[in-house]
Amino acid sequence: MRQANGPQGILQTTIRFTEIDVDGKPITIARELTLPGQEVYFDTMVIKFDDHFVELGDPVRGKALMLFRRIFSSTMRAEDGFVVDRDGQVPEAYAGAAGAQQL
């Protein structure tokens, strides 16, 4: 992360966003994003499945899922932020998992 004044003297924050697997290996290409303002926020959605999926060891529904919807800053609306996971599409982080098409 780095912060610097932009061309119009407005503070900008630049982050590198990379989704990783359980072993810490990147599963998506790193994205460098520059947002106006000092604070950066992540709009996420957590999905929890019924216990019987956990008991069955389901590769996707056997645990909670966190979907990153948008990244935005303290000086912008969430709706105007950078889209990470698109509505109606399987997120890249889960695309290879068995049964992901059934989410």
Short mmCIF file of C-alpha atoms in Angstrom, two decimals:
data_model
loop_
_atom_site.label_atom_id
_atom_site.label_comp_id
_atom_site.label_asym_id
_atom_site.label_seq_id
_atom_site.Cartn_x
_atom_site.Cartn_y
_atom_site.Cartn_z
CA MET A 1 0.00 0.00 0.00
CA ARG A 2 1.18 3.50 -0.70
CA GLN A 3 -0.35 6.91 -0.33
CA ALA A 4 0.53 10.09 -2.21
CA ASN A 5 -1.10 13.27 -3.38
CA GLY A 6 -2.58 12.95 -6.86
CA PRO A 7 -2.38 15.46 -9.69
CA GLN A 8 -5.03 17.72 -8.13
CA GLY A 9 -3.51 17.56 -4.65
CA ILE A 10 -6.02 14.94 -3.45
CA LEU A 11 -4.61 12.10 -1.35
CA GLN A 12 -4.74 8.77 -3.19
CA THR A 13 -4.22 5.29 -1.80
CA THR A 14 -2.84 2.52 -4.01
CA ILE A 15 -3.26 -1.13 -2.99
CA ARG A 16 -2.41 -4.46 -4.57
CA PHE A 17 -5.29 -6.95 -4.33
CA THR A 18 -4.49 -10.65 -4.78
CA GLU A 19 -6.78 -13.55 -3.85
CA ILE A 20 -4.87 -16.53 -2.46
CA ASP A 21 -5.65 -20.18 -1.75
CA VAL A 22 -5.33 -21.98 1.61
CA ASP A 23 -1.61 -22.49 0.94
CA GLY A 24 -1.02 -18.78 0.33
CA LYS A 25 -0.55 -19.17 -3.43
CA PRO A 26 -2.17 -16.59 -5.74
CA ILE A 27 -5.30 -17.82 -7.52
CA THR A 28 -5.95 -14.60 -9.41
CA ILE A 29 -3.72 -12.06 -11.07
CA ALA A 30 -2.78 -9.24 -8.69
CA ARG A 31 -4.68 -6.02 -9.35
CA GLU A 32 -3.22 -2.66 -8.45
CA LEU A 33 -5.96 -0.19 -7.61
CA THR A 34 -5.68 3.52 -6.88
CA LEU A 35 -8.52 5.08 -4.92
CA PRO A 36 -9.07 8.64 -3.73
CA GLY A 37 -8.83 9.14 0.03
CA GLN A 38 -6.98 7.73 3.00
CA GLU A 39 -9.09 4.69 3.98
CA VAL A 40 -9.94 1.67 1.82
CA TYR A 41 -12.95 -0.58 2.40
CA PHE A 42 -13.96 -4.01 1.11
CA ASP A 43 -17.63 -4.74 0.43
CA THR A 44 -18.00 -8.47 1.05
CA MET A 45 -20.71 -11.07 1.37
CA VAL A 46 -20.34 -14.14 3.60
CA ILE A 47 -22.32 -17.24 2.73
CA LYS A 48 -22.77 -19.97 5.33
CA PHE A 49 -24.21 -23.35 4.36
CA ASP A 50 -26.19 -25.90 6.35
CA ASP A 51 -24.25 -28.16 8.71
CA HIS A 52 -24.99 -31.28 6.66
CA PHE A 53 -22.78 -29.95 3.82
CA VAL A 54 -19.91 -29.60 6.31
CA GLU A 55 -20.52 -33.14 7.58
CA LEU A 56 -20.45 -34.47 3.99
CA GLY A 57 -17.18 -32.65 3.30
CA ASP A 58 -18.63 -30.84 0.29
CA PRO A 59 -15.70 -29.07 -1.46
CA VAL A 60 -17.57 -25.77 -1.86
CA ARG A 61 -20.48 -25.82 0.59
CA GLY A 62 -18.50 -27.53 3.36
CA LYS A 63 -17.34 -24.19 4.72
CA ALA A 64 -18.28 -20.53 4.67
CA LEU A 65 -17.54 -18.55 1.52
CA MET A 66 -16.50 -14.92 1.39
CA LEU A 67 -17.20 -13.06 -1.81
CA PHE A 68 -15.43 -9.77 -2.45
CA ARG A 69 -17.96 -7.54 -4.15
CA ARG A 70 -16.24 -4.16 -4.38
CA ILE A 71 -13.28 -2.16 -3.15
CA PHE A 72 -13.93 1.51 -2.41
CA SER A 73 -12.58 4.36 -0.32
CA SER A 74 -13.76 6.75 2.35
CA THR A 75 -14.39 9.45 -0.25
CA MET A 76 -16.51 7.39 -2.65
CA ARG A 77 -19.75 5.42 -2.59
CA ALA A 78 -19.50 1.62 -2.49
CA GLU A 79 -21.50 1.48 -5.73
CA ASP A 80 -18.75 3.50 -7.45
CA GLY A 81 -15.94 1.21 -6.28
CA PHE A 82 -13.94 -1.37 -8.21
CA VAL A 83 -15.93 -4.55 -8.88
CA VAL A 84 -14.14 -7.73 -7.78
CA ASP A 85 -16.69 -10.58 -8.07
CA ARG A 86 -19.43 -10.02 -10.62
CA ASP A 87 -23.06 -10.85 -9.81
CA GLY A 88 -24.23 -14.11 -11.37
CA GLN A 89 -20.73 -15.44 -12.07
CA VAL A 90 -18.73 -17.95 -10.05
CA PRO A 91 -15.83 -16.04 -8.44
CA GLU A 92 -12.40 -17.06 -9.73
CA ALA A 93 -11.45 -18.21 -6.24
CA TYR A 94 -14.13 -20.93 -6.38
CA ALA A 95 -14.39 -21.60 -10.12
CA GLY A 96 -12.17 -24.69 -10.00
CA ALA A 97 -13.86 -26.28 -6.99
CA ALA A 98 -16.12 -29.26 -7.59
CA GLY A 99 -19.75 -28.22 -7.65
CA ALA A 100 -19.00 -24.50 -8.01
CA GLN A 101 -21.46 -24.27 -10.89
CA GLN A 102 -24.23 -25.14 -8.44
CA LEU A 103 -23.73 -22.09 -6.19
#
